[in-house]
Amino acid sequence: MANFSDANIFEIHDDYYTPKSTWKLIAPFIPENKVIWEMCLLNSNEQSKKYLKEVLPTCTIVGNKTVDCLETTYWGADIIITNPPFETEIKKKILKRLVEIDKPFILVMNCLNIFSKYFHEIFNDLDIKYIIPRQKLHYDKYKEGGEEFLESKKNTSFNSIFVTYKIVEKNIHL
């Protein structure tokens, strides 16, 4: 376990992306021939959009790395699938936006989010369900700016969960 005396040796690196293996886990729950909005692509490398196209070949995947999901329409999407940013204040705005849009969604998130006060306040009136993976999900590390792949991380320090709305009828353990 780290302590504050170690703080000066830690490197801050925020360019982590969802690997194709994670998107494959939710593919069986997505109906065919739907328009999917990968909502959180702003300033990304759009890798998740590419992976979603590969694991959902009958679906149309929309999204754009130059468009802020908080300031745009949703391109007529049937379903939203995304991994929101880790930073809490941005994430809260995105969760509130999802409530406004009121479309089915799947989010991959740190599971501790579901115990937070803000999560319950935002989703209070929604029938949220969870898809719970058996294994810890890991993420791909890219060079700052997201263009150059560095490595697949296998030591994620938190567990992830899929938060769903209007996708599954009950909580699912994979």
C-alpha positions as a Markdown table, in Angstrom:
| # | Residue | x | y | z |
|---|---|---|---|---|
| 1 | Met | 0.0 | 0.0 | 0.0 |
| 2 | Ala | 1.3 | 3.4 | -0.9 |
| 3 | Asn | 1.7 | 6.3 | 1.6 |
| 4 | Phe | 2.3 | 10.0 | 1.2 |
| 5 | Ser | 6.0 | 9.6 | 1.5 |
| 6 | Asp | 5.9 | 7.8 | -1.8 |
| 7 | Ala | 3.9 | 10.5 | -3.6 |
| 8 | Asn | 6.8 | 12.1 | -5.3 |
| 9 | Ile | 7.6 | 8.9 | -7.2 |
| 10 | Phe | 4.1 | 8.4 | -8.7 |
| 11 | Glu | 3.6 | 9.4 | -12.3 |
| 12 | Ile | 0.2 | 10.8 | -13.3 |
| 13 | His | -1.1 | 9.3 | -16.5 |
| 14 | Asp | -4.7 | 9.6 | -17.6 |
| 15 | Asp | -4.8 | 8.2 | -21.1 |
| 16 | Tyr | -6.3 | 4.8 | -20.5 |
| 17 | Tyr | -8.9 | 3.3 | -22.8 |
| 18 | Thr | -11.4 | 0.4 | -22.8 |
| 19 | Pro | -10.0 | -2.7 | -24.6 |
| 20 | Lys | -12.0 | -4.7 | -27.1 |
| 21 | Ser | -12.3 | -7.6 | -24.6 |
| 22 | Thr | -14.4 | -5.4 | -22.3 |
| 23 | Trp | -16.8 | -4.4 | -25.1 |
| 24 | Lys | -17.1 | -8.1 | -26.1 |
| 25 | Leu | -18.6 | -8.8 | -22.6 |
| 26 | Ile | -21.6 | -6.6 | -23.3 |
| 27 | Ala | -22.1 | -7.5 | -27.0 |
| 28 | Pro | -24.6 | -10.3 | -26.2 |
| 29 | Phe | -27.0 | -7.8 | -24.6 |
| 30 | Ile | -27.2 | -5.4 | -27.5 |
| 31 | Pro | -29.9 | -6.0 | -30.1 |
| 32 | Glu | -28.8 | -6.1 | -33.8 |
| 33 | Asn | -29.2 | -3.3 | -36.2 |
| 34 | Lys | -29.2 | -0.5 | -33.7 |
| 35 | Val | -27.5 | 2.9 | -33.8 |
| 36 | Ile | -25.1 | 3.1 | -30.9 |
| 37 | Trp | -23.7 | 6.4 | -29.7 |
| 38 | Glu | -20.2 | 6.1 | -28.1 |
| 39 | Met | -20.8 | 9.3 | -26.1 |
| 40 | Cys | -17.5 | 10.0 | -24.4 |
| 41 | Leu | -15.0 | 10.4 | -27.3 |
| 42 | Leu | -14.0 | 14.0 | -26.8 |
| 43 | Asn | -10.3 | 14.3 | -27.3 |
| 44 | Ser | -9.9 | 10.5 | -27.4 |
| 45 | Asn | -8.3 | 8.3 | -30.0 |
| 46 | Glu | -11.7 | 6.8 | -30.9 |
| 47 | Gln | -10.4 | 3.3 | -30.2 |
| 48 | Ser | -13.6 | 2.3 | -28.4 |
| 49 | Lys | -15.6 | 3.3 | -31.4 |
| 50 | Lys | -13.5 | 1.0 | -33.6 |
| 51 | Tyr | -13.8 | -1.9 | -31.1 |
| 52 | Leu | -17.6 | -1.4 | -30.8 |
| 53 | Lys | -17.8 | -1.7 | -34.6 |
| 54 | Glu | -15.9 | -4.9 | -34.5 |
| 55 | Val | -17.9 | -6.5 | -31.7 |
| 56 | Leu | -21.3 | -5.2 | -32.9 |
| 57 | Pro | -21.0 | -5.7 | -36.6 |
| 58 | Thr | -24.7 | -5.2 | -37.4 |
| 59 | Cys | -24.9 | -1.9 | -35.5 |
| 60 | Thr | -24.0 | 1.5 | -36.6 |
| 61 | Ile | -21.6 | 3.2 | -34.2 |
| 62 | Val | -21.6 | 7.0 | -34.1 |
| 63 | Gly | -19.5 | 9.4 | -32.1 |
| 64 | Asn | -16.8 | 12.0 | -32.7 |
| 65 | Lys | -13.7 | 13.0 | -30.8 |
| 66 | Thr | -14.2 | 16.7 | -31.6 |
| 67 | Val | -17.8 | 16.8 | -30.2 |
| 68 | Asp | -18.6 | 17.4 | -26.5 |
| 69 | Cys | -21.4 | 15.1 | -25.5 |
| 70 | Leu | -22.7 | 17.7 | -23.1 |
| 71 | Glu | -23.4 | 20.1 | -25.9 |
| 72 | Thr | -24.6 | 18.0 | -28.7 |
| 73 | Thr | -27.5 | 15.9 | -29.9 |
| 74 | Tyr | -27.2 | 12.1 | -30.0 |
| 75 | Trp | -27.4 | 11.5 | -33.7 |
| 76 | Gly | -30.6 | 9.6 | -33.5 |
| 77 | Ala | -29.0 | 6.8 | -31.5 |
| 78 | Asp | -31.0 | 3.9 | -30.1 |
| 79 | Ile | -28.5 | 3.1 | -27.3 |
| 80 | Ile | -25.6 | 4.8 | -25.6 |
| 81 | Ile | -22.5 | 2.8 | -24.8 |
| 82 | Thr | -19.5 | 4.5 | -23.2 |
| 83 | Asn | -16.9 | 4.6 | -20.6 |
| 84 | Pro | -17.2 | 8.1 | -19.0 |
| 85 | Pro | -14.2 | 10.0 | -17.8 |
| 86 | Phe | -12.8 | 9.0 | -14.4 |
| 87 | Glu | -12.8 | 12.6 | -13.0 |
| 88 | Thr | -15.9 | 13.0 | -10.8 |
| 89 | Glu | -17.1 | 16.4 | -11.7 |
| 90 | Ile | -17.1 | 15.6 | -15.5 |
| 91 | Lys | -18.7 | 12.2 | -14.8 |
| 92 | Lys | -21.5 | 13.8 | -12.8 |
| 93 | Lys | -22.4 | 16.1 | -15.7 |
| 94 | Ile | -22.4 | 13.2 | -18.1 |
| 95 | Leu | -24.6 | 11.1 | -15.9 |
| 96 | Lys | -27.1 | 14.0 | -15.6 |
| 97 | Arg | -27.0 | 14.3 | -19.4 |
| 98 | Leu | -27.9 | 10.6 | -19.7 |
| 99 | Val | -31.0 | 11.2 | -17.5 |
| 100 | Glu | -32.0 | 14.2 | -19.8 |
| 101 | Ile | -31.6 | 12.1 | -22.9 |
| 102 | Asp | -33.5 | 9.1 | -21.5 |
| 103 | Lys | -32.2 | 6.6 | -23.9 |
| 104 | Pro | -31.0 | 3.0 | -23.0 |
| 105 | Phe | -27.4 | 3.0 | -22.0 |
| 106 | Ile | -24.5 | 0.8 | -20.8 |
| 107 | Leu | -21.6 | 2.5 | -19.0 |
| 108 | Val | -18.4 | 0.8 | -17.8 |
| 109 | Met | -17.5 | 2.4 | -14.5 |
| 110 | Asn | -15.5 | 1.9 | -11.4 |
| 111 | Cys | -17.9 | -0.1 | -9.2 |
| 112 | Leu | -17.4 | 2.3 | -6.2 |
| 113 | Asn | -19.4 | 4.9 | -8.2 |
| 114 | Ile | -22.6 | 3.0 | -7.5 |
| 115 | Phe | -22.1 | 3.6 | -3.7 |
| 116 | Ser | -21.7 | 7.4 | -4.1 |
| 117 | Lys | -24.2 | 10.0 | -3.0 |
| 118 | Tyr | -24.1 | 11.7 | -6.4 |
| 119 | Phe | -24.8 | 8.4 | -8.2 |
| 120 | His | -28.0 | 7.8 | -6.2 |
| 121 | Glu | -29.1 | 11.4 | -6.4 |
| 122 | Ile | -28.7 | 11.5 | -10.2 |
| 123 | Phe | -30.2 | 8.0 | -10.9 |
| 124 | Asn | -32.8 | 8.1 | -8.1 |
| 125 | Asp | -35.8 | 7.7 | -10.3 |
| 126 | Leu | -34.3 | 5.4 | -12.9 |
| 127 | Asp | -34.5 | 1.6 | -12.9 |
| 128 | Ile | -30.7 | 1.0 | -13.1 |
| 129 | Lys | -29.4 | -2.6 | -13.5 |
| 130 | Tyr | -25.9 | -3.9 | -13.4 |
| 131 | Ile | -23.9 | -6.4 | -15.4 |
| 132 | Ile | -21.2 | -7.7 | -13.1 |
| 133 | Pro | -18.1 | -9.2 | -14.6 |
| 134 | Arg | -16.5 | -12.2 | -12.9 |
| 135 | Gln | -13.0 | -10.9 | -13.5 |
| 136 | Lys | -11.4 | -7.5 | -13.0 |
| 137 | Leu | -11.5 | -5.4 | -16.1 |
| 138 | His | -8.2 | -3.8 | -17.2 |
| 139 | Tyr | -7.5 | -0.9 | -19.5 |
| 140 | Asp | -5.1 | -0.1 | -22.4 |
| 141 | Lys | -2.5 | 2.6 | -21.8 |
| 142 | Tyr | -1.7 | 5.1 | -24.5 |
| 143 | Lys | 0.9 | 7.8 | -24.7 |
| 144 | Glu | -0.4 | 11.1 | -23.6 |
| 145 | Gly | -2.7 | 12.3 | -26.4 |
| 146 | Gly | -4.0 | 8.8 | -27.0 |
| 147 | Glu | -2.4 | 8.2 | -30.4 |
| 148 | Glu | 0.4 | 5.7 | -29.6 |
| 149 | Phe | -0.4 | 2.4 | -27.8 |
| 150 | Leu | 1.9 | 1.7 | -24.9 |
| 151 | Glu | 0.6 | -1.4 | -23.2 |
| 152 | Ser | -2.3 | -3.4 | -21.9 |
| 153 | Lys | -2.4 | -2.9 | -18.1 |
| 154 | Lys | -3.1 | -5.9 | -16.0 |
| 155 | Asn | -2.9 | -4.3 | -12.6 |
| 156 | Thr | -6.0 | -2.1 | -12.4 |
| 157 | Ser | -6.4 | -0.9 | -8.9 |
| 158 | Phe | -10.3 | -0.9 | -8.9 |
| 159 | Asn | -13.1 | -3.2 | -10.0 |
| 160 | Ser | -15.4 | -2.1 | -12.9 |
| 161 | Ile | -19.0 | -2.8 | -13.4 |
| 162 | Phe | -21.5 | -2.2 | -16.3 |
| 163 | Val | -24.3 | 0.2 | -15.3 |
| 164 | Thr | -27.3 | -0.2 | -17.5 |
| 165 | Tyr | -30.6 | 1.5 | -18.1 |
| 166 | Lys | -33.4 | -0.1 | -20.3 |
| 167 | Ile | -31.0 | -2.8 | -21.5 |
| 168 | Val | -31.4 | -5.8 | -19.2 |
| 169 | Glu | -34.4 | -6.7 | -17.0 |
| 170 | Lys | -32.4 | -7.9 | -13.9 |
| 171 | Asn | -28.8 | -7.7 | -12.6 |
| 172 | Ile | -26.6 | -10.1 | -14.4 |
| 173 | His | -23.4 | -11.8 | -13.2 |
| 174 | Leu | -21.2 | -12.9 | -16.0 |
